[in-house]
Short mmCIF file of C-alpha atoms in Angstrom, two decimals:
data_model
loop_
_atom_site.label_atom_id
_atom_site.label_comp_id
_atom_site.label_asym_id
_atom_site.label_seq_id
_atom_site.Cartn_x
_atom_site.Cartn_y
_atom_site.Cartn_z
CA UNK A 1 -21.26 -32.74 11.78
CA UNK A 2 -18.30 -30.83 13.68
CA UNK A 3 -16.40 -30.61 9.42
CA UNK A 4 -20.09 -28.88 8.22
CA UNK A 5 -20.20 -26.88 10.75
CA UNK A 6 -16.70 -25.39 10.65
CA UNK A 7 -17.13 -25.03 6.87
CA UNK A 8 -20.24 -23.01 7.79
CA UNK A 9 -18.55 -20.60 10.38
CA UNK A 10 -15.96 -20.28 7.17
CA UNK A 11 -18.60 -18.64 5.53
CA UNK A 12 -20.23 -16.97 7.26
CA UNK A 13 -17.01 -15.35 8.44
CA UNK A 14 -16.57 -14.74 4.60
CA UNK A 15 -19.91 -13.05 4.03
CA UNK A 16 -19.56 -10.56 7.18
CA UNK A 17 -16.20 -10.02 5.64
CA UNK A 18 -17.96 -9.30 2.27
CA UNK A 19 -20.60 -6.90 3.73
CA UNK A 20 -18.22 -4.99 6.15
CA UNK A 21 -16.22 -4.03 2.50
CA UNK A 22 -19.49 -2.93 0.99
CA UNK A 23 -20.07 -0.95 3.60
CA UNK A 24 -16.75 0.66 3.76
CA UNK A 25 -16.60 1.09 0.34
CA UNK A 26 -20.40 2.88 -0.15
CA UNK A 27 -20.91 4.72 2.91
CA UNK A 28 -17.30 6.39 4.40
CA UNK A 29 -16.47 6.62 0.69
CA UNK A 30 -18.89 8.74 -0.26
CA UNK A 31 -18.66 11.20 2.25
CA UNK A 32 -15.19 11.38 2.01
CA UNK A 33 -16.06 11.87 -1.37
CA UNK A 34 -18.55 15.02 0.04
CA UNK A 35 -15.52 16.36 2.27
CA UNK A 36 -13.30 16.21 -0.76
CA UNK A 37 -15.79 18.04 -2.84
CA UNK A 38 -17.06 20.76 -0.40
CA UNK A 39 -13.05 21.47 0.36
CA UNK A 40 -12.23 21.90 -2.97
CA UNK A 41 -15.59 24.17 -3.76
CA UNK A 42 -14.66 26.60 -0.47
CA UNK A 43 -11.03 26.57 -1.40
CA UNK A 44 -11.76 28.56 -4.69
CA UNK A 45 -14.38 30.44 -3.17
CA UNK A 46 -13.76 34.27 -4.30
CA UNK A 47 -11.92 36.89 -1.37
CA UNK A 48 -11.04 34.13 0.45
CA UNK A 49 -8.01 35.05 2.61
CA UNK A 50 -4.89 32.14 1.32
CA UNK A 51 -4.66 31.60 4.57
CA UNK A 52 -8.15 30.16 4.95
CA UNK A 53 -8.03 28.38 1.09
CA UNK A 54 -4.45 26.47 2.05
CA UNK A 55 -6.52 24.95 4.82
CA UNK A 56 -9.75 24.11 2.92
CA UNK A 57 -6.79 22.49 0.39
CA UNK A 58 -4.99 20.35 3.43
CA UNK A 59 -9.26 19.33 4.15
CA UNK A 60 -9.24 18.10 0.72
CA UNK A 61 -6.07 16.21 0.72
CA UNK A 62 -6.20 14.66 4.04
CA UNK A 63 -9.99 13.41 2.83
CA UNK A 64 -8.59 11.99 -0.84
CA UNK A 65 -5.64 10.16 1.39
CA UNK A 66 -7.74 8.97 3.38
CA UNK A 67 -10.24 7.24 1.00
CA UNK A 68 -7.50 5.80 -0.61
CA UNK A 69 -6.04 4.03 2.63
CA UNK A 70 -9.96 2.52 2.93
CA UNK A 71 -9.67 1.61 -0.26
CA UNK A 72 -6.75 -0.33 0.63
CA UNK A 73 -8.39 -1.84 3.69
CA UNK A 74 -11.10 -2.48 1.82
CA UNK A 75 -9.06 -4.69 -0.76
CA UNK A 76 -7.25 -6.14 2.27
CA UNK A 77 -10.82 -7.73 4.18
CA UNK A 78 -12.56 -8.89 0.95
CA UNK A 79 -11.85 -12.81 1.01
CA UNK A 80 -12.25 -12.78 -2.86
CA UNK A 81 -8.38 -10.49 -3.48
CA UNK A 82 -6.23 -12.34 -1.30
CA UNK A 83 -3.46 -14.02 -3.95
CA UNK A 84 -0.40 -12.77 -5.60
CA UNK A 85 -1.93 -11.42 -9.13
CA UNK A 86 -4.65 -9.49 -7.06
CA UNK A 87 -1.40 -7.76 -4.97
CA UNK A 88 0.58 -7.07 -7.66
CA UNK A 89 -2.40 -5.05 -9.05
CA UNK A 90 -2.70 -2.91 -6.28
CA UNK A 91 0.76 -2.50 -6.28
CA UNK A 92 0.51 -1.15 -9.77
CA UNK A 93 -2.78 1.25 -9.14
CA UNK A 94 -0.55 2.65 -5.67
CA UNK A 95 2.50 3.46 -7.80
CA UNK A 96 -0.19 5.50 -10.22
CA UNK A 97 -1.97 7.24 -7.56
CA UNK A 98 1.21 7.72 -5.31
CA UNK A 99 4.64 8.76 -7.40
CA UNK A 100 2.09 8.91 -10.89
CA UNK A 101 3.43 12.31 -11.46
CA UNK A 102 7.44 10.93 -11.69
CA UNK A 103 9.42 9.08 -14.80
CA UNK A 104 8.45 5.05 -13.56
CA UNK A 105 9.83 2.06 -14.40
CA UNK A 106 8.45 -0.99 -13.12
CA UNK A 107 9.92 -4.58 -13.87
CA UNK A 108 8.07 -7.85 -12.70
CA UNK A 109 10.51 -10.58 -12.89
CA UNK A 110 9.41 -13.60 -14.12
CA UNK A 111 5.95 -12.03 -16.01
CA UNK A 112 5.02 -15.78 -16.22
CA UNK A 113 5.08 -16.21 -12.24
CA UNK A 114 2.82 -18.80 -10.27
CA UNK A 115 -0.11 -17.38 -9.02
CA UNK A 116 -0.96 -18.50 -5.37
CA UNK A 117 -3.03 -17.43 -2.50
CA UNK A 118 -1.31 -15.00 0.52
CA UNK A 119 -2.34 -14.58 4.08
CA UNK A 120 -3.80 -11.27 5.28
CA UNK A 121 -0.74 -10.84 7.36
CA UNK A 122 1.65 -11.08 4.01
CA UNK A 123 -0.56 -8.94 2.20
CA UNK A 124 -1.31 -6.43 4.77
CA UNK A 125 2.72 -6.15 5.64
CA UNK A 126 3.95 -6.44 1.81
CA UNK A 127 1.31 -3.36 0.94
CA UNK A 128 1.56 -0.89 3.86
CA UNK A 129 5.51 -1.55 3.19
CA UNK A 130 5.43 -0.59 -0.34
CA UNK A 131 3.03 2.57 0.30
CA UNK A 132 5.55 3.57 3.22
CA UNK A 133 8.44 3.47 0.74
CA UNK A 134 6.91 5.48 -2.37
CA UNK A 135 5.33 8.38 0.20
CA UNK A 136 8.44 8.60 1.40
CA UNK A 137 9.94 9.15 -2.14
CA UNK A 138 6.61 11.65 -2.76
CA UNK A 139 7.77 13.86 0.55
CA UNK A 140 11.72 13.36 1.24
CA UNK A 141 13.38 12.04 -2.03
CA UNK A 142 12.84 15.39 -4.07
CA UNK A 143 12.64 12.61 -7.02
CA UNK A 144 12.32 12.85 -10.53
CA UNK A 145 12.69 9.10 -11.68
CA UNK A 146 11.88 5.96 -10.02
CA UNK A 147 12.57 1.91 -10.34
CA UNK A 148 10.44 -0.31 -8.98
CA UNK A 149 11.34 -4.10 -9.14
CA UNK A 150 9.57 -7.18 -8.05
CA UNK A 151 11.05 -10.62 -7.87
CA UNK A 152 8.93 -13.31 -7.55
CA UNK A 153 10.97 -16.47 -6.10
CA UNK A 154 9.79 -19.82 -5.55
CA UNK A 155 9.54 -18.89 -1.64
CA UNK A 156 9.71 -15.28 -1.47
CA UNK A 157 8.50 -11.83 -2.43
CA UNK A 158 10.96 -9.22 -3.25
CA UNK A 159 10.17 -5.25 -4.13
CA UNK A 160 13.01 -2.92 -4.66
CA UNK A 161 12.52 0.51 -5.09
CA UNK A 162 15.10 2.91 -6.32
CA UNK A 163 14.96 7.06 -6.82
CA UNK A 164 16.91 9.59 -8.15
CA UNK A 165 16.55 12.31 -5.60
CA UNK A 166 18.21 13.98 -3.06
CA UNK A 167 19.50 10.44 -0.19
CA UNK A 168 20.41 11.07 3.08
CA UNK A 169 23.66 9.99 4.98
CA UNK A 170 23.11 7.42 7.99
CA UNK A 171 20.53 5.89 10.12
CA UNK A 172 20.19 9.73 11.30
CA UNK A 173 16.99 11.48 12.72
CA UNK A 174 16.50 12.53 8.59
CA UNK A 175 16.21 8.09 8.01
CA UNK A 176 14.07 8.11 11.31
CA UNK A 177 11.58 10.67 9.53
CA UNK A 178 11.44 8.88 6.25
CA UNK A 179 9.75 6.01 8.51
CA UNK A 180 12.30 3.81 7.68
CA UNK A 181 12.40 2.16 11.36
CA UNK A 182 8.92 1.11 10.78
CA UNK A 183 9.70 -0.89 7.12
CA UNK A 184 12.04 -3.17 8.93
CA UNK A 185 9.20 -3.85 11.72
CA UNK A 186 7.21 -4.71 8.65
CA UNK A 187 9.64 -6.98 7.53
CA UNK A 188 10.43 -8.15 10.80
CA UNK A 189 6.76 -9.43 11.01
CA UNK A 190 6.98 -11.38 8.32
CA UNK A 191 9.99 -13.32 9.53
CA UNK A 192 12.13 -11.01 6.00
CA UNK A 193 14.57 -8.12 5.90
CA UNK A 194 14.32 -5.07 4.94
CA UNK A 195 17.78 -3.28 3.43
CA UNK A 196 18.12 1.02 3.14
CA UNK A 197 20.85 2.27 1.06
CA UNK A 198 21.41 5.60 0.30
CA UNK A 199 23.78 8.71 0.34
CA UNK A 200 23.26 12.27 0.21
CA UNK A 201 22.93 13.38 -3.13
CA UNK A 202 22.50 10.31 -4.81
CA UNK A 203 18.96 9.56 -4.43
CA UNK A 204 17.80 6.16 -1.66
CA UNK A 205 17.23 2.21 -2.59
CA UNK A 206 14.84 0.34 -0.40
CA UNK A 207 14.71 -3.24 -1.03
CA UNK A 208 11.96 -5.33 0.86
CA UNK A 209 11.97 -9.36 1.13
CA UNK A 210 9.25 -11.35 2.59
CA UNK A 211 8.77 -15.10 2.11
CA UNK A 212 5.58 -16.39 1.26
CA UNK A 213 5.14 -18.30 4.19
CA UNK A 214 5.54 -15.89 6.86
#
């Protein structure tokens, strides 16, 4: 009795979960959607002092951002994406809709790798790392190329990410602002390492490694 009940908290945990995405997805994604739109329509809006259309044009980027990062959370909750093909994926569709615009290579190494299932915590950590690490290459690196590597070990999860632009020299205020503190508390969480090399005028690796059971 005490087993079928437990497997019936389990899922009804998993349909909540389920719903809660749904909901997400259909109702603060469309009117971010509507903020995005109307932002964009004002912006071009004839006379309108530049003044007034950068700031309908920040409304419109802060609103796509933002649906993207609920997209994100979205694909974090739902019980049905939670194993290592499903991140890679969204690792993929992040490089596209962050650093799309630069000359990418990206390397999965082996392509025949094990698929297995990852905690929330892994996932969570591993993806908010990597998003942290190309913005920063989008704002700071003044980048036109890009490598991104993943190595998939037996018991750990590696992403390297490599630009060509502009570095920095030291763990100075400039690596404070590039939010590199915060990838190594990422790391950190998930009992890995996190390793910033870079020098100015030779462009910034950032190599993340988590192991799968964190």
């Amino acid at each position: 009795v005490a087993m079928r009940s437990r497997v019936l908290r389990r899922r009804e945990v998993a349909l909540l979960r389920a719903q809660i995405a749904r909901d997400l997805h259909d109702d603060i994604g469309s009117n971010l959607g509507g903020i995005a739109l109307l932002s964009e329509m004002g912006a071009s809006h004839p006379n309108l002092p530049p003044a007034v259309a950068g700031e309908f044009s920040t409304i419109k980027e802060t609103a796509e951002q933002t649906s993207d990062s609920m997209r994100d959370i979205v694909w974090l909750i739902d019980s049905d994406s939670n194993d290592l093909r499903e991140l890679l994926l969204r690792i993929r569709d992040c490089v596209d809709r962050i650093v799309g615009h630069l000359d990418v290579e990206l390397e999965v190494s082996p392509d025949n790798f094990r698929n297995r299932n990852l905690s929330l915590l892994f996932r969570r950590h591993v993806l908010l790392a990597f998003k942290e690490t190309l913005n920063n290459v989008r704002r700071h690196a003044e980048a036109s190329a890009l490598s991104v590597k993943i190595e998939i070990g037996s018991d750990d999860f590696v992403f390297s990410v490599r630009d060509s632009g502009v570095g920095f020299a030291g763990e100075s205020e400039a690596a404070a602002g590039h939010g590199l503190r915060n990838l190594r508390k990422r790391a950190s969480r998930l009992k890995g390492e996190c390793m910033i090399e870079s020098a100015a005028g030779v462009g910034t690796t950032v190599t993340f490694r988590a192991p799968f059971k964190a």
